[in-house]
Amino acid sequence: MRLFIPLVWIFSFLVTAQLVAAETAADTKPETAADTATRSLLDALEDKTMPDVSLAILERVVADPTASPELKKEVPFRRAAAMVVLSRTEADSKKRAAYLDEAQASIDAFLASGGVSDRQAISAYTQKANLLIERGRAKADQANRPGADPAPLRADAVKFFDEAIKSLQGVAKPGQEIKEVKNAEDAVLKVLREVNEKVRELEQAAAAAQAGGPGPNSARATAAKTSTAKAAAAQAAAAEANAAQAFAAQAAQASQATAKAAGPKPSPAAAKAVAAAVKAAAEAAKTAAMKVATAQAAAAEAAEAKKAAVQAVAAAKADDAGKAKPARASAKPQKELERLTADQEALQGKLIQTRLMTAATYFEKAKAYPAKSKEWTDTLTKSAALFKEAAEKYSNKGGGLFARYYEGRNYALLGQYPLAVETLVDLATIEDKIPLAILIRSRSLNTMLECLIALKKYDEFDESARKFALEDIRRLPGAQLDADWLGLKYRAAVILVARGDQLDQKDPKSNADRKKLLSDAKKLATEVAKANLDFSAEARELAAKLGKEVEEGPRTFAIVMDDAKLLLTTMQERNAELKKAIADKDEAKAAAAKEAATAARTETVAKLEEAMKLAGIANPLAADVSSDDALEGASKDEINQARYLLTFLLYESQRFEESAALARLLVDRYPNAKGSRQAATIGLSAWQQVAQRAEGAARDEARVKAAELATTIIQIWPDEDVSGAATTVLIGMAVAARDPVAIAKVMDQVPATSSKRGEVLLRAGAALWREVQEIRRVKDSPTRPDDKVIEAWKSRARTALDEGLAGVASGGSLPAGPLGALTVAGALSRVQIAMDDDDTAKALAILEQPVYGPWVLVTAKNPVLQQGSLPEASLTLALRLFIQAEKFDLAQQAMDGLEQLAGTGEEASTKLTSMYLSMGRDLQSQLEQLGAGKAKDPQVRAKAERILGGFEKFLDRVASRDTKISSQFWVATTYLTLGSGKGTGAVVPKDKADRYLKRSAEVYGNLLSKKDDPEVARFEPSIRLRMANIYQELKQWDEAQEQLDWFLADAKRQNSLDTQIQAAELLEAAAVDAAMNGDSEKANKLYREASGGRRGKPVVIWGWNDIANKVGRQGIEGVDERSRQARSTFFNARYRSFATLLARARLPGKEAEKKSSLDKADAAITMTHNLYPDLGGPEMLAKFDALLKQVQQEKGVANPQGLPAAKAPAPEEEGK
Amino acid sequence: MSGIHWKPARIGFGRLVVAVVAMVAAHTMALAEDSVRTRDGGTLRGALVSVSPDGVDIEESGGEIKKVSIVELDELVLDGEPEALRGARGLLRRRDAAGAAEEITKIEEAEIRAFDPRIREEYDFIRIASNALAATNETAASWEKQLVDFLQKNARSHHFYYGSEILGDLRARQGKFVEASEAYRNLDRGPPALRVRSAAARAGLLMRQGKYADAIKEFSAAEKIEANESDAASARQKLEAVLGRARCLALSGKAAEGTSVTESVIKDAQPEDKDLLALAYTTLGTCQRAAGGKDQDAIISFLTVDLVFNTVPIAHAEALSNLVELWNATNQPERARAASQTLVTTYPNSSWAAKLSGAEKAS
C-alpha cells in the first residue's frame, strides 16, 4: 500500500511559509534584518533537521523584546514543527509521544489563546492535523507489531485520525457564511472569499476606469490581452508546479512512511521500499523545483503583463482626462492587485491541498482497522469519494490529477477492479514525456495492471502500455526504478506470459507472436529480478520459468541488513515464546524456544557483521575515521542502526566487552544517531557485567571504563534518562569504593534536571554521612582529613539529603520498592545529622514527616519498612531521639515496636539485645563525638547533660515500671554503655559514670536473681562477663574475679580466649591497683598470675604466657584474617608478660628479685625480637623498643639503645 | 580584511591607451558596445571614453557621456571579450577565486595577446587577482610580485584600488603587516568610502597582531572620516569599521560591549545587505564566545552565517571553523564533522581550514 501522508507534511510547511509571506506582505511595516535572518535560519534548520537549535532560537525569540510581533506569532507553529522533527529522532516511544504532546499543546494553546487570525488558523489547524495523523499512524503501527494487543491501539489510532479529520475538514456549506473557524478548510475558504472580494473590487474599479474612457484604446486593449494570456499561462504553470509539488511531497512522505513502517522489525521488502521511496522523493522534488521555477517565471511575466495592462488603463484614463499623469500614479492599486492575485492563487492551492489531505487522512484511518473489515471498507470508500470529489472539482489542476490517481488506487484496494481501471485508464495512457506525466502514468499503470491481472483482462494491456513498460527508464526524464516501476514491469511480464499462453503454438504466426510476447516478458522479469528490490523473488521465478536462470544479484549492505532484521524478528518471536512457556511452566517448550532464540541471535550477529563488512567497515568496533568515509551503499544512519543492534545483541550474547566498545563508539562519534542513547545504557551495563565477572586489574579497568562512559553520557545528555542511569552507576561505584571525594564529585555532576537527581542525592548524601561517621572514629591517622573537610562533607550530605527528601515530599507519596527504601535510609541519615547538629526539632520533624518520615512509616507498617534492616534502624533511632527529646511515651512505643520486631521464640531475646546494643553504640558514639570536640565547652556539656538527662529519666522509669526481662536487659545494657565508654569520659563525669556502672551492675544482679527464668539462664554467662567488666571498671576486683571465676569454673568455657584475656587483664589491673595502694606483695602475686596464670581447680586462668603459647602457632604460620588476629594477640600477650616483669622489678621491697626480673625481661624481649624481627608490625615494634629501653634504664644502662634495629625499620617493611 | 565590495570590472589604461580607446570607440560605435552595470542594478551601454581608478565615463548611443564613480561601478563588460573571461570575472564577483583562477586558464595566453589591449589588461588582472586571492603559502610571494607589477604598470586602472586591497590582504596573510599597510594606503587616494575602507583595513592589521587597543582607535578613526550625509557607500563602509571595533572589544575582554555594538549594527542593517550581515553575525558569534557561557548563542549566530548569509567566503569560513569547535564542545560530533567537511572542501586554502587542520594534527 502506498502511503499518502507526506502530502500532508510537506504541504503543511509550505502553507506556513505562504501564510507568513502573505501576512508580511500585508503589513506595511518593514521587517528588521534580525527578524529576517531569524526566519531564514529557522527555515534552513527545518531542512537541516536541527530541531534542537530551532527550539533554542524560538525560546530566544519569545524572550527577545526586539523581535517583531509577527515573528513571535510564528513561534507556536515553528515550535510544533520542531517538536515533530524531534520526535522522529527519538527512539523512546514515551518520549516521542511526549514531544508530540508538547507540540499539540503548543498549537492548542495558540488556538485557544484568542486573537487568532484566519490565516494563522489555516496553519495551526493543518499543523495540528499533521500531528494527530502522525500519532494515529504510530498507534496503527504498534497495533500491527507481534505480541501487541491490537484492539485498544487501533481504537486510539482511530481517535487520532478522527481528530485530524476534524481539524482539516470544513463544515460550512457552499455559500454559507463562515462565522467561526474551527478547521483548516473553513479557515482557507473564509480568507479566500475575502481575497476574492477584494480582487473583484479592484478589477471592477479598473474595468470601470476602462469603460469610462472615450473609446477603444489599442494600447490598452493590447496590454489587457497580453495580460490575460500571460495570466492563463502562469496559471497553467502554477497548476503543473502544484501537481509536481504534490507528487514530490507524496513521494517524500512515502519515503518517510515506508521507513517508519519498516520500524523495528522491517521486512527485506520494506527496507528496499525505503531506499526506493527515498530515490523517488528526491527525483520528484527535483521535478517539483523545476516546475516551481517555471511557474514563478510565468507568474512574474504575468504580473509584468498585468502591471503593463493596469498602467495602460491608468495612462489611457489620464490621457482621456487630458492630464499627462505619470504611470506611477496607479502603482498602489496595481501593486495591491498583484499581491492579492498571488495570494488568491496560493489560497486556492491551499484549499485543494486541504481537501486532499482530508481524503488522505481517511485513507490512513482505514489502516487502523483490520483489512477487509466493514470499518476498513467504509473508511476507504469515504476516502475514495473525497478524492473523486476533488478530482472532479479540480480537473484542470495538478491536485485534481493526483486526486484521480488516489481515487483509483482506493478502488483497487477495495477490490473494485473494473471501477479502478475505469478511473485510472486516462492517467495510465498519458503519452507526455515530461517527468510529472511519466511519474503519474507509471503509478497509474502499475495499479491498473494489478486490476487487469485480477480481472484476467490481459488483452486490455495494449501496445502503448507494453511499449511504456519496456522503456529503459534511464532514458526517461526524472524516472527512477522505484517500487511502482518494478511493479509495473513485473505485472506487465505476467500479463504478457498470460497472453502468450493463450496463443496457439502450432500456428506459425501465433507462435511467432507468442515468442515475441514471452521474450518481452523475459526481458521485463529479468530487469526486475536484477534490481533485487520489490518483486525480485517473483520475477526471478518467472524469468526462470521462461527459460533463463536469473542469477542472484550481488549481496549488498541493504540486502544483508534485511536478512539481519528478519532474523531479529525471529529472535524476538522466539523470546516471546520463551516467556510464555516459562509462564506456562512448560519446560520442554521453554528449552526449545531458548535454543531457537539463541540460534537466531547468533545468526543475526553474523549477518550484521557481514553487512558492516559490505559497507566497507571491516571491524565494527574500530573507531577510525576512515570507517565513516568508506561506507558503500549504506547511509551513516543505517550503519549506526546496525551498530546499535550489534551493541544489543553482543550484550545479549554476553560478549560484554565488545558490546561496551561498540556503545562507546556510538556515544563518542554518533551521539545523535537513533539508538545511541540506548546503546549507551547497554554499554554501562556491559562494563558493570565485566566488572562483576572479572578480578584484579581487569575488574578495576572495567570499573574505570564504566565511570568514563558514565561521565561522557552525563556530559552529552545531561537532561535525559540515560544520564540518570549513568549517574546512578557513578554513585554506586563511588559508594562502593567508600570514597567521599568521588561521592561529592558525583553530586556535583548530577544535572539539575536529571530525573534521577533525587535518587542520586539521597544515595550520595547517606553514603557521605556514613563516611563522615566512619572517618570521625579514626583518630590520629595520617590519612585522616582535616576536620574542616569532614565538616564540609557533612554539610554536603545534609544539603543533598534535604534536596532529595524535598523532591520525594513534593511527589506526595513514598515511592515503592528500592527507591522508597532509599528514601527512608536517607531520612534516617538526615535525622542522625540533625541530632549531630543538636537540632532535635529538625530531627523530630524528619522522623515524623508525613510522606517519608521513618517513624510515620514504621508505625503505619508501610510495606517499604517491612523488610531488611530499615524497621530496626528506624525504631532504634526513634527510641534514641524520643528519649533525648524526653518524649517518653513515644519512646515507650518505640520500645514496644522493637519488641514486636524481635518477635517471639528463642532468637527473639538475642535479636532484641542486639538491637539495644546497636542503639547503645550509637548513643555512645554520639557522646564520644561530643567528647572528641570541645569537651569543656559549656554548650557541649549542656548538650551532653540533655542527652544523659533524658536517658537517666527514661531508664529509671523503665527499670521501675517495666519488669519484662527484655526491658531490664536494655536498662542494664544502656547504663553499662553510658558508664563504660572510654571516649565518653570527657563528657560523662567520673562520678556519674561510676553511678551508671553501679546501676547497671545492680540491674544485672537483679536479673541474675531470676535465674529460674529460662531467658535469664540462657544469658547468664553474658551477664556475668559484663558484670566482671563493670566491677573491673569500678575497681571491685574481688567481685569482678568472682564473676570470672564462675565463668572459668566451667571446663567448657575455660578455653574461651576472650575470657582468658579478660581474666589476665583483670589480674593485671588488680596488680596495678594493689601496687598503687602500696601492697607490693599482693601486686607481685597478681602480676605473676597475670603473666603465668592461675591453676587452682576448678578455675583455670591461663595468663599472658599461655595465651601467647595458645595462639602462637596459628599467628605465626597462618595468613588469613583469623591468623592475623591471633598474631596480634600473640605479640600483645608477650608484651604484657614482659611488662609484668618490669612492673614487678619496680615494686618497692622487691629489690632482691629486681635484677632477675629485668634480666628475664631483657632476654625475653631480645629473644622475641630475634625470632620475630618485625614484632607484629611498626606499632608493636615501637612498644617493645620502648619497653626494652625502660628495662635497660632500670638495669642502669647509661644510654639505653632499645632494640638493635628498631630505630630504622626497612622501608619496605613500613607499609606492611 | 573581510566584506570586500569590489566587483572586478574592466581594465585600466594609461593616458595614451585611453585616447586610442576613445578614438576607436568613436569610429566603431555602431558596431561595438561596452556596458557598465551599476550597483543600483542599472546598465549603461555605449563606448567607454575614459577609465581611471576613480571611475569610468561611457558615451551612450545618444551621445551623452555618463560618469560612473568607482563606488557605484558594479561590473564593466568589454565588447568582444572571450566568454571564459566573462565567466572568470563572474566567479571572482561571486568570490570564488579558485574557480576564477581555473576558469581563466581556459583562455590561451597566446590567443589573448591578439585581442584588444583593454581585454588583455582585463585578462591580466583577473588572472593575477584570482590567483592572489587563492594563493597558498607557497605561491603567495610569486603572486604578490605579479600583482605589484600589474599595479605599477596599470596605475590608471579602475582595478587599482581593488588590486591594492588584494595586495594588502595577501601581504597580511604572509604576516607582512607594514607592507600590507602600505598597500592599503593606496586607497586613501580615493573617495571617502575607500578612505574608510583603508583605515579599517589598517585597523584590521593591528587586530591581527593582537593590538586591540590600537586597533580600536584606528577603527574609531575610520568611523569618523568625513563624508557627505548622502554618501551611502561611506556609511556602509563605516558599519564594517564598527564591526571591527566590536570584535576588538570582545577580544580585549569587553565582550558585552562588543555584543551591544554588534547588535546595534544588525538592528540598523538593511535585510538585503547580506554581506554586512554575514560580517555582523560572525562578529556577534565571536563576541558571544568571548563572553563565555554563551555557546548556544554563538552557535545560533554562526549558523546564521552558515545557513543564511554564506556569501562572504572569509566570514563563512570563520563561522564554519567556530561551528566545528562549538559543535564538538556541545557534544555534537556529527555536526562538527559536517561543518569541518564543508570548511575544508569549500575553503581549502583559507586560514580557517589551515587552523582546523593544525588542530586535528595536534590532537
XYZ file of N, CA and C in Angstrom, chain B residues 1-89:
267
model
N 41.135 41.032 5.757
C 40.059 42.025 5.625
C 38.844 41.379 4.971
N 37.732 41.616 5.539
C 36.533 40.950 5.035
C 35.571 41.961 4.414
N 34.558 41.453 3.808
C 33.491 42.308 3.299
C 33.876 43.108 2.078
N 34.615 42.480 1.213
C 35.043 43.194 0.007
C 33.842 43.511 -0.860
N 33.755 44.734 -1.257
C 32.632 45.108 -2.122
C 33.063 45.419 -3.531
N 34.306 45.070 -3.754
C 34.781 45.292 -5.102
C 34.189 44.262 -6.016
N 33.792 44.717 -7.161
C 33.377 43.767 -8.186
C 34.288 44.057 -9.368
N 35.234 43.176 -9.687
C 36.188 43.478 -10.742
C 35.454 43.860 -12.018
N 35.802 44.987 -12.502
C 35.100 45.459 -13.679
C 36.007 45.340 -14.885
N 36.494 46.411 -15.340
C 37.293 46.284 -16.555
C 38.701 46.784 -16.317
N 39.434 46.716 -17.349
C 40.843 47.060 -17.262
C 41.054 48.548 -17.060
N 42.233 48.886 -16.635
C 42.582 50.295 -16.564
C 43.545 50.615 -17.705
N 43.752 51.853 -17.921
C 44.584 52.242 -19.085
C 45.534 53.363 -18.716
N 46.554 53.442 -19.509
C 47.394 54.636 -19.454
C 46.706 55.722 -20.268
N 47.214 56.923 -20.188
C 46.561 58.036 -20.896
C 46.490 57.789 -22.408
N 47.594 57.256 -22.943
C 47.658 57.024 -24.381
C 46.586 56.022 -24.802
N 46.533 54.989 -24.022
C 45.575 53.941 -24.357
C 44.157 54.495 -24.313
N 43.913 55.319 -23.322
C 42.566 55.898 -23.195
C 42.202 56.678 -24.441
N 43.178 57.431 -24.904
C 42.927 58.242 -26.113
C 42.616 57.348 -27.301
N 43.408 56.281 -27.407
C 43.192 55.347 -28.515
C 41.796 54.742 -28.413
N 41.466 54.347 -27.184
C 40.155 53.736 -26.970
C 39.053 54.704 -27.381
N 39.227 55.917 -26.980
C 38.198 56.921 -27.311
C 38.044 57.055 -28.817
N 39.160 57.026 -29.503
C 39.076 57.171 -30.965
C 38.411 55.958 -31.590
N 38.890 54.784 -31.114
C 38.318 53.545 -31.642
C 36.823 53.518 -31.377
N 36.487 53.915 -30.166
C 35.066 53.888 -29.776
C 34.261 54.798 -30.678
N 34.815 55.933 -30.934
C 34.087 56.890 -31.761
C 33.836 56.330 -33.156
N 34.831 55.596 -33.658
C 34.690 55.083 -35.018
C 33.870 53.818 -35.102
N 33.862 53.081 -34.021
C 33.176 51.784 -34.105
C 31.906 51.747 -33.269
N 31.452 52.915 -32.958
C 30.303 52.985 -32.060
C 29.117 52.151 -32.550
N 28.974 52.199 -33.834
C 27.801 51.492 -34.346
C 27.961 49.981 -34.243
N 29.206 49.546 -34.232
C 29.446 48.112 -34.240
C 29.690 47.552 -32.820
N 30.476 48.325 -32.029
C 30.880 47.781 -30.718
C 30.088 48.446 -29.602
N 29.905 47.669 -28.533
C 29.176 48.230 -27.406
C 29.713 47.651 -26.100
N 30.257 48.531 -25.264
C 30.655 48.127 -23.919
C 29.445 48.339 -23.019
N 29.539 47.757 -21.858
C 28.426 48.015 -20.935
C 28.941 48.145 -19.507
N 28.256 49.007 -18.776
C 28.618 49.259 -17.379
C 27.386 48.949 -16.523
N 27.584 48.050 -15.569
C 26.482 47.778 -14.640
C 26.758 48.517 -13.344
N 25.739 49.163 -12.853
C 25.921 49.922 -11.617
C 25.332 49.156 -10.432
N 25.733 49.582 -9.271
C 25.328 48.849 -8.062
C 23.818 48.919 -7.807
N 23.181 49.929 -8.365
C 21.737 50.007 -8.152
C 20.965 49.177 -9.166
N 21.686 48.379 -9.957
C 21.024 47.462 -10.876
C 20.874 47.988 -12.291
N 21.276 49.227 -12.532
C 21.139 49.803 -13.862
C 22.257 49.357 -14.797
N 22.022 49.515 -16.093
C 23.050 49.182 -17.085
C 23.178 50.335 -18.084
N 24.393 50.692 -18.321
C 24.658 51.728 -19.327
C 25.403 51.069 -20.463
N 24.932 51.347 -21.688
C 25.591 50.735 -22.842
C 26.127 51.824 -23.753
N 27.270 51.545 -24.308
C 27.841 52.525 -25.213
C 29.328 52.305 -25.366
N 30.069 53.387 -25.506
C 31.511 53.274 -25.694
C 32.226 53.956 -24.550
N 33.198 53.264 -24.041
C 33.977 53.836 -22.947
C 34.815 54.990 -23.481
N 34.804 56.065 -22.778
C 35.642 57.178 -23.235
C 36.732 57.498 -22.222
N 36.565 57.056 -21.002
C 37.596 57.340 -20.006
C 37.532 56.297 -18.890
N 38.718 55.907 -18.458
C 38.806 54.956 -17.360
C 39.862 55.449 -16.374
N 39.566 55.433 -15.109
C 40.550 55.832 -14.092
C 40.242 55.072 -12.810
N 41.170 55.116 -11.841
C 40.876 54.425 -10.568
C 39.602 54.942 -9.918
N 39.217 56.163 -10.200
C 38.050 56.726 -9.524
C 36.740 56.473 -10.254
N 36.784 55.886 -11.449
C 35.549 55.589 -12.157
C 35.735 55.550 -13.653
N 34.577 55.430 -14.359
C 34.646 55.369 -15.822
C 33.636 56.361 -16.400
N 33.921 56.775 -17.679
C 32.960 57.592 -18.430
C 32.525 56.770 -19.628
N 31.242 56.745 -19.889
C 30.738 55.970 -21.029
C 29.794 56.855 -21.841
N 29.986 56.784 -23.155
C 29.154 57.588 -24.044
C 28.029 56.714 -24.563
N 26.797 57.102 -24.232
C 25.641 56.306 -24.659
C 25.310 56.597 -26.117
N 24.406 55.810 -26.652
C 24.108 55.929 -28.087
C 23.622 57.320 -28.467
N 23.008 58.011 -27.541
C 22.516 59.347 -27.826
C 23.610 60.409 -27.776
N 24.836 59.966 -27.463
C 25.944 60.906 -27.416
C 26.184 61.475 -26.025
N 25.322 61.142 -25.102
C 25.501 61.670 -23.750
C 26.568 60.853 -23.009
N 27.491 61.540 -22.360
C 28.544 60.853 -21.604
C 28.124 60.776 -20.131
N 28.089 59.560 -19.659
C 27.702 59.337 -18.256
C 28.933 58.983 -17.441
N 29.030 59.575 -16.254
C 30.146 59.263 -15.350
C 29.650 58.249 -14.310
N 30.461 57.226 -14.091
C 30.137 56.235 -13.055
C 31.328 56.172 -12.104
N 31.090 56.557 -10.869
C 32.209 56.558 -9.909
C 32.561 55.125 -9.511
N 33.745 54.973 -9.015
C 34.240 53.620 -8.687
C 33.380 52.938 -7.623
N 32.791 53.746 -6.731
C 31.964 53.111 -5.691
C 30.580 52.738 -6.220
N 30.210 53.298 -7.349
C 28.921 52.931 -7.946
C 29.073 51.799 -8.959
N 30.300 51.625 -9.436
C 30.560 50.659 -10.505
C 30.472 49.221 -9.994
N 29.620 48.462 -10.659
C 29.482 47.065 -10.256
C 30.275 46.147 -11.188
N 30.072 46.329 -12.515
C 30.810 45.499 -13.467
C 30.948 46.232 -14.789
N 32.073 46.018 -15.378
C 32.280 46.604 -16.698
C 32.568 45.481 -17.678
N 31.737 45.394 -18.696
C 31.891 44.315 -19.674
C 32.356 44.922 -20.990
N 33.418 44.343 -21.484
C 34.010 44.896 -22.703
C 33.480 44.183 -23.927
N 33.262 44.965 -24.930
C 32.790 44.362 -26.169
C 33.859 43.418 -26.719
N 33.449 42.241 -27.089
C 34.356 41.304 -27.742
C 35.185 40.458 -26.783
N 34.994 40.597 -25.522
C 35.824 39.794 -24.607
C 35.409 38.326 -24.668
N 36.374 37.410 -24.501
C 36.034 35.981 -24.598
C 35.070 35.558 -23.494
N 34.322 34.519 -23.816
C 33.315 34.031 -22.856
C 33.963 33.602 -21.544
N 35.126 32.935 -21.661
C 35.801 32.439 -20.444
C 36.219 33.593 -19.538
N 36.571 34.712 -20.151
C 36.977 35.871 -19.357
C 35.765 36.395 -18.559
N 34.657 36.428 -19.233
C 33.436 36.884 -18.565
C 33.053 35.903 -17.446
N 33.226 34.610 -17.771
C 32.921 33.593 -16.757
C 33.834 33.724 -15.547
N 35.117 33.933 -15.810
C 36.082 34.065 -14.702
C 35.748 35.286 -13.861
N 35.381 36.367 -14.528
C 35.032 37.576 -13.780
C 33.786 37.324 -12.917
